[in-house]
PDB file of C-alpha atoms in Angstrom:
ATOM      1  CA  MET A   1      79.674 194.810 194.821  1.00 81.00           C
ATOM      2  CA  ASN A   2      78.258 196.879 191.968  1.00 85.00           C
ATOM      3  CA  HIS A   3      74.638 196.533 190.846  1.00 83.00           C
ATOM      4  CA  ARG A   4      75.456 194.473 187.751  1.00 85.00           C
ATOM      5  CA  ASP A   5      77.361 191.859 189.777  1.00 91.00           C
ATOM      6  CA  ARG A   6      74.666 191.823 192.466  1.00 92.00           C
ATOM      7  CA  ARG A   7      71.962 191.327 189.836  1.00 91.00           C
ATOM      8  CA  LYS A   8      73.932 188.516 188.191  1.00 92.00           C
ATOM      9  CA  LEU A   9      74.209 186.807 191.590  1.00 95.00           C
ATOM     10  CA  LEU A  10      70.508 187.388 192.224  1.00 95.00           C
ATOM     11  CA  LEU A  11      69.687 185.641 188.928  1.00 93.00           C
ATOM     12  CA  ASP A  12      72.022 182.767 189.786  1.00 95.00           C
ATOM     13  CA  ILE A  13      70.255 182.392 193.143  1.00 96.00           C
ATOM     14  CA  ILE A  14      66.721 182.338 191.740  1.00 94.00           C
ATOM     15  CA  ASN A  15      67.751 179.989 188.926  1.00 92.00           C
ATOM     16  CA  SER A  16      69.187 177.457 191.372  1.00 94.00           C
ATOM     17  CA  ASN A  17      66.669 177.826 194.242  1.00 91.00           C
ATOM     18  CA  HIS A  18      62.902 178.099 194.575  1.00 90.00           C
ATOM     19  CA  VAL A  19      62.918 181.456 196.381  1.00 93.00           C
ATOM     20  CA  ASN A  20      59.438 182.587 197.331  1.00 92.00           C
ATOM     21  CA  THR A  21      60.014 185.740 199.402  1.00 93.00           C
ATOM     22  CA  GLN A  22      62.236 188.778 199.287  1.00 93.00           C
ATOM     23  CA  GLU A  23      63.324 188.003 202.845  1.00 94.00           C
ATOM     24  CA  LYS A  24      64.647 184.612 201.690  1.00 95.00           C
ATOM     25  CA  LEU A  25      66.354 186.291 198.749  1.00 95.00           C
ATOM     26  CA  LEU A  26      68.005 188.826 201.094  1.00 95.00           C
ATOM     27  CA  SER A  27      69.168 185.961 203.290  1.00 95.00           C
ATOM     28  CA  LEU A  28      70.668 184.070 200.330  1.00 96.00           C
ATOM     29  CA  LEU A  29      72.400 187.225 199.094  1.00 96.00           C
ATOM     30  CA  ALA A  30      73.800 187.768 202.602  1.00 95.00           C
ATOM     31  CA  SER A  31      75.131 184.195 202.627  1.00 96.00           C
ATOM     32  CA  HIS A  32      77.139 185.195 199.536  1.00 95.00           C
ATOM     33  CA  GLY A  33      78.485 188.263 201.355  1.00 95.00           C
ATOM     34  CA  VAL A  34      76.090 190.774 199.797  1.00 94.00           C
ATOM     35  CA  ASN A  35      74.271 193.121 202.148  1.00 92.00           C
ATOM     36  CA  ALA A  36      71.338 194.694 200.325  1.00 92.00           C
ATOM     37  CA  THR A  37      68.185 196.438 201.456  1.00 92.00           C
ATOM     38  CA  GLN A  38      64.679 195.297 200.628  1.00 91.00           C
ATOM     39  CA  ALA A  39      64.258 198.418 198.448  1.00 89.00           C
ATOM     40  CA  THR A  40      67.386 197.534 196.471  1.00 89.00           C
ATOM     41  CA  VAL A  41      66.221 193.969 195.931  1.00 91.00           C
ATOM     42  CA  SER A  42      62.778 195.218 194.856  1.00 88.00           C
ATOM     43  CA  ARG A  43      64.401 197.480 192.276  1.00 85.00           C
ATOM     44  CA  ASP A  44      66.610 194.599 191.104  1.00 88.00           C
ATOM     45  CA  ILE A  45      63.582 192.311 190.784  1.00 87.00           C
ATOM     46  CA  HIS A  46      61.776 194.898 188.687  1.00 81.00           C
ATOM     47  CA  ALA A  47      64.797 195.698 186.503  1.00 78.00           C
ATOM     48  CA  LEU A  48      65.482 192.023 185.818  1.00 81.00           C
ATOM     49  CA  ASN A  49      61.854 191.236 184.929  1.00 79.00           C
ATOM     50  CA  ILE A  50      61.580 188.777 187.797  1.00 85.00           C
ATOM     51  CA  VAL A  51      58.051 187.627 188.525  1.00 83.00           C
ATOM     52  CA  LYS A  52      56.414 185.053 190.770  1.00 82.00           C
ATOM     53  CA  VAL A  53      55.381 181.847 189.036  1.00 83.00           C
ATOM     54  CA  SER A  54      53.678 178.693 190.309  1.00 80.00           C
ATOM     55  CA  ASP A  55      54.876 175.113 190.083  1.00 79.00           C
ATOM     56  CA  GLN A  56      52.571 172.076 189.616  1.00 81.00           C
ATOM     57  CA  MET A  57      51.936 171.962 193.371  1.00 83.00           C
ATOM     58  CA  GLY A  58      50.751 175.599 193.451  1.00 82.00           C
ATOM     59  CA  GLN A  59      53.889 176.829 195.245  1.00 86.00           C
ATOM     60  CA  THR A  60      55.079 180.254 194.074  1.00 89.00           C
ATOM     61  CA  TYR A  61      58.671 181.268 193.499  1.00 90.00           C
ATOM     62  CA  TYR A  62      60.661 183.912 191.655  1.00 90.00           C
ATOM     63  CA  ALA A  63      61.657 183.381 188.019  1.00 88.00           C
ATOM     64  CA  GLN A  64      62.907 185.685 185.302  1.00 85.00           C
ATOM     65  CA  LEU A  65      60.506 186.577 182.537  1.00 73.00           C
ATOM     66  CA  LYS A  66      62.613 186.707 179.386  1.00 69.00           C
ATOM     67  CA  VAL A  67      62.308 189.934 177.406  1.00 59.00           C
ATOM     68  CA  ASP A  68      64.217 190.690 174.242  1.00 59.00           C
ATOM     69  CA  SER A  69      66.208 193.899 173.793  1.00 59.00           C
ATOM     70  CA  GLU A  70      63.559 195.609 171.670  1.00 66.00           C
ATOM     71  CA  ASP A  71      60.907 194.925 174.317  1.00 71.00           C
ATOM     72  CA  GLN A  72      63.240 196.266 177.003  1.00 74.00           C
ATOM     73  CA  HIS A  73      63.708 199.515 175.082  1.00 83.00           C
ATOM     74  CA  GLN A  74      59.960 199.829 174.574  1.00 86.00           C
ATOM     75  CA  ARG A  75      59.407 199.199 178.282  1.00 84.00           C
ATOM     76  CA  LEU A  76      61.782 202.074 179.098  1.00 88.00           C
ATOM     77  CA  TYR A  77      60.104 204.377 176.558  1.00 91.00           C
ATOM     78  CA  ASP A  78      56.638 203.509 177.879  1.00 90.00           C
ATOM     79  CA  ALA A  79      57.794 204.158 181.453  1.00 89.00           C
ATOM     80  CA  ILE A  80      59.100 207.581 180.439  1.00 92.00           C
ATOM     81  CA  HIS A  81      55.926 208.374 178.514  1.00 92.00           C
ATOM     82  CA  ASP A  82      53.610 207.317 181.332  1.00 90.00           C
ATOM     83  CA  ASN A  83      55.466 208.634 184.376  1.00 91.00           C
ATOM     84  CA  VAL A  84      57.949 211.410 183.592  1.00 94.00           C
ATOM     85  CA  GLU A  85      56.781 214.992 184.091  1.00 95.00           C
ATOM     86  CA  SER A  86      59.954 216.892 183.180  1.00 96.00           C
ATOM     87  CA  CYS A  87      63.671 216.667 182.521  1.00 97.00           C
ATOM     88  CA  THR A  88      66.167 219.439 183.182  1.00 97.00           C
ATOM     89  CA  VAL A  89      69.834 219.319 182.178  1.00 97.00           C
ATOM     90  CA  VAL A  90      72.299 220.680 184.745  1.00 97.00           C
ATOM     91  CA  GLN A  91      75.758 220.460 183.199  1.00 96.00           C
ATOM     92  CA  PHE A  92      76.593 216.718 183.077  1.00 97.00           C
ATOM     93  CA  MET A  93      73.443 215.637 184.938  1.00 98.00           C
ATOM     94  CA  ASN A  94      69.715 215.389 184.330  1.00 98.00           C
ATOM     95  CA  VAL A  95      67.095 216.057 186.971  1.00 98.00           C
ATOM     96  CA  ILE A  96      64.063 213.995 186.032  1.00 97.00           C
ATOM     97  CA  LYS A  97      60.746 214.573 187.795  1.00 96.00           C
ATOM     98  CA  THR A  98      58.281 211.689 187.781  1.00 93.00           C
ATOM     99  CA  THR A  99      54.636 211.560 188.796  1.00 88.00           C
ATOM    100  CA  PRO A 100      54.420 213.181 192.268  1.00 88.00           C
ATOM    101  CA  ASN A 101      54.502 210.815 195.263  1.00 82.00           C
ATOM    102  CA  SER A 102      54.559 207.760 193.006  1.00 80.00           C
ATOM    103  CA  SER A 103      57.909 206.275 194.075  1.00 81.00           C
ATOM    104  CA  PHE A 104      58.415 205.702 190.347  1.00 87.00           C
ATOM    105  CA  ALA A 105      61.812 207.412 190.271  1.00 90.00           C
ATOM    106  CA  THR A 106      63.455 204.303 191.744  1.00 87.00           C
ATOM    107  CA  VAL A 107      61.798 202.048 189.167  1.00 86.00           C
ATOM    108  CA  LEU A 108      62.908 204.307 186.320  1.00 91.00           C
ATOM    109  CA  ALA A 109      66.433 204.392 187.786  1.00 90.00           C
ATOM    110  CA  GLY A 110      66.502 200.596 187.638  1.00 86.00           C
ATOM    111  CA  LEU A 111      65.330 200.595 184.025  1.00 88.00           C
ATOM    112  CA  LEU A 112      67.986 203.147 183.079  1.00 91.00           C
ATOM    113  CA  ASP A 113      70.703 201.279 184.991  1.00 86.00           C
ATOM    114  CA  GLU A 114      69.894 198.096 183.069  1.00 80.00           C
ATOM    115  CA  SER A 115      69.606 199.804 179.694  1.00 83.00           C
ATOM    116  CA  ASP A 116      72.386 199.920 177.141  1.00 78.00           C
ATOM    117  CA  LEU A 117      72.530 203.730 177.262  1.00 86.00           C
ATOM    118  CA  THR A 118      76.241 204.490 177.382  1.00 89.00           C
ATOM    119  CA  ASP A 119      75.532 208.177 178.019  1.00 94.00           C
ATOM    120  CA  ILE A 120      74.550 207.370 181.626  1.00 94.00           C
ATOM    121  CA  VAL A 121      77.236 206.348 184.122  1.00 93.00           C
ATOM    122  CA  GLY A 122      74.963 206.282 187.159  1.00 92.00           C
ATOM    123  CA  THR A 123      71.613 207.178 188.679  1.00 94.00           C
ATOM    124  CA  LEU A 124      70.369 208.446 192.018  1.00 95.00           C
ATOM    125  CA  ALA A 125      66.664 208.233 192.844  1.00 92.00           C
ATOM    126  CA  GLY A 126      64.284 209.459 195.483  1.00 91.00           C
ATOM    127  CA  ASN A 127      60.502 209.318 195.673  1.00 88.00           C
ATOM    128  CA  ASP A 128      59.652 211.299 192.552  1.00 92.00           C
ATOM    129  CA  THR A 129      62.996 212.732 191.462  1.00 95.00           C
ATOM    130  CA  LEU A 130      65.771 210.961 189.608  1.00 95.00           C
ATOM    131  CA  ILE A 131      69.240 212.229 188.738  1.00 97.00           C
ATOM    132  CA  THR A 132      71.226 210.698 185.907  1.00 97.00           C
ATOM    133  CA  ILE A 133      74.957 211.349 185.798  1.00 97.00           C
ATOM    134  CA  SER A 134      76.874 211.441 182.535  1.00 96.00           C
ATOM    135  CA  LYS A 135      80.571 211.860 181.742  1.00 95.00           C
ATOM    136  CA  THR A 136      80.064 214.986 179.652  1.00 96.00           C
ATOM    137  CA  ASN A 137      77.571 217.769 179.089  1.00 97.00           C
ATOM    138  CA  GLU A 138      76.996 216.391 175.580  1.00 96.00           C
ATOM    139  CA  SER A 139      76.080 212.975 176.957  1.00 96.00           C
ATOM    140  CA  ALA A 140      73.685 214.590 179.434  1.00 97.00           C
ATOM    141  CA  ASN A 141      72.052 216.496 176.568  1.00 97.00           C
ATOM    142  CA  ALA A 142      71.663 213.245 174.605  1.00 96.00           C
ATOM    143  CA  VAL A 143      69.894 211.633 177.581  1.00 96.00           C
ATOM    144  CA  SER A 144      67.682 214.701 177.970  1.00 96.00           C
ATOM    145  CA  ASN A 145      66.744 214.618 174.288  1.00 96.00           C
ATOM    146  CA  LEU A 146      65.804 210.929 174.528  1.00 94.00           C
ATOM    147  CA  ILE A 147      63.639 211.517 177.588  1.00 95.00           C
ATOM    148  CA  LYS A 148      61.967 214.626 176.173  1.00 95.00           C
ATOM    149  CA  LYS A 149      61.253 212.785 172.923  1.00 94.00           C
ATOM    150  CA  HIS A 150      59.311 210.131 174.823  1.00 93.00           C
ATOM    151  CA  ILE A 151      57.599 212.638 177.136  1.00 91.00           C
ATOM    152  CA  ALA A 152      56.472 214.539 174.021  1.00 75.00           C
ATOM    153  CA  SER A 153      54.813 211.433 172.609  1.00 69.00           C
ATOM    154  CA  LYS A 154      52.079 211.862 175.259  1.00 54.00           C
TER     155      LYS A 154
END
C-alpha cells in the first residue's frame, strides 16, 4: 500500500475510533492488512496534522487538525527555513541536509510527500539527510530552487 492510501486509511481509522496510542493505531492498521512501523506512523501523524485532543471526560485521542492549503505551504516553507542547512542537486535528485542529529529529515520528507509539488516523485530520509527524487534534471533543479529560496530567507 502506498503512503497516500495508508494515510487515507489512517484518517478513516481515527475518524471512526477514539484511538489514544500509536500502538493501538498500529494494531488497527494491521487489522486492515497494513503493516507499518512506529516511525512510519509517527511521520504520517505529523504529515496529516494529527494531534491529541481531549473529550469531555478528559480522555485523549487522535484527531486531525484542519489546515488549509496556504497554511500547509507556509508550514513547509517554515520547516525549510528553520531546519535545512543545504541542498545539492545530483542529476534528477536533491540531497538535502537538515540540522545535524535532529531527525528532522524524516519530518521534512513527510511534509514534501504530502505537498502538491509535482516535481517530486519520492523521498528517502535518514537522520539529518533527505533525498528527493524527480523525473527529470529540470524538475530536480526546480525543487532545489524552491528549497534554496526558503533557506535564503534566514
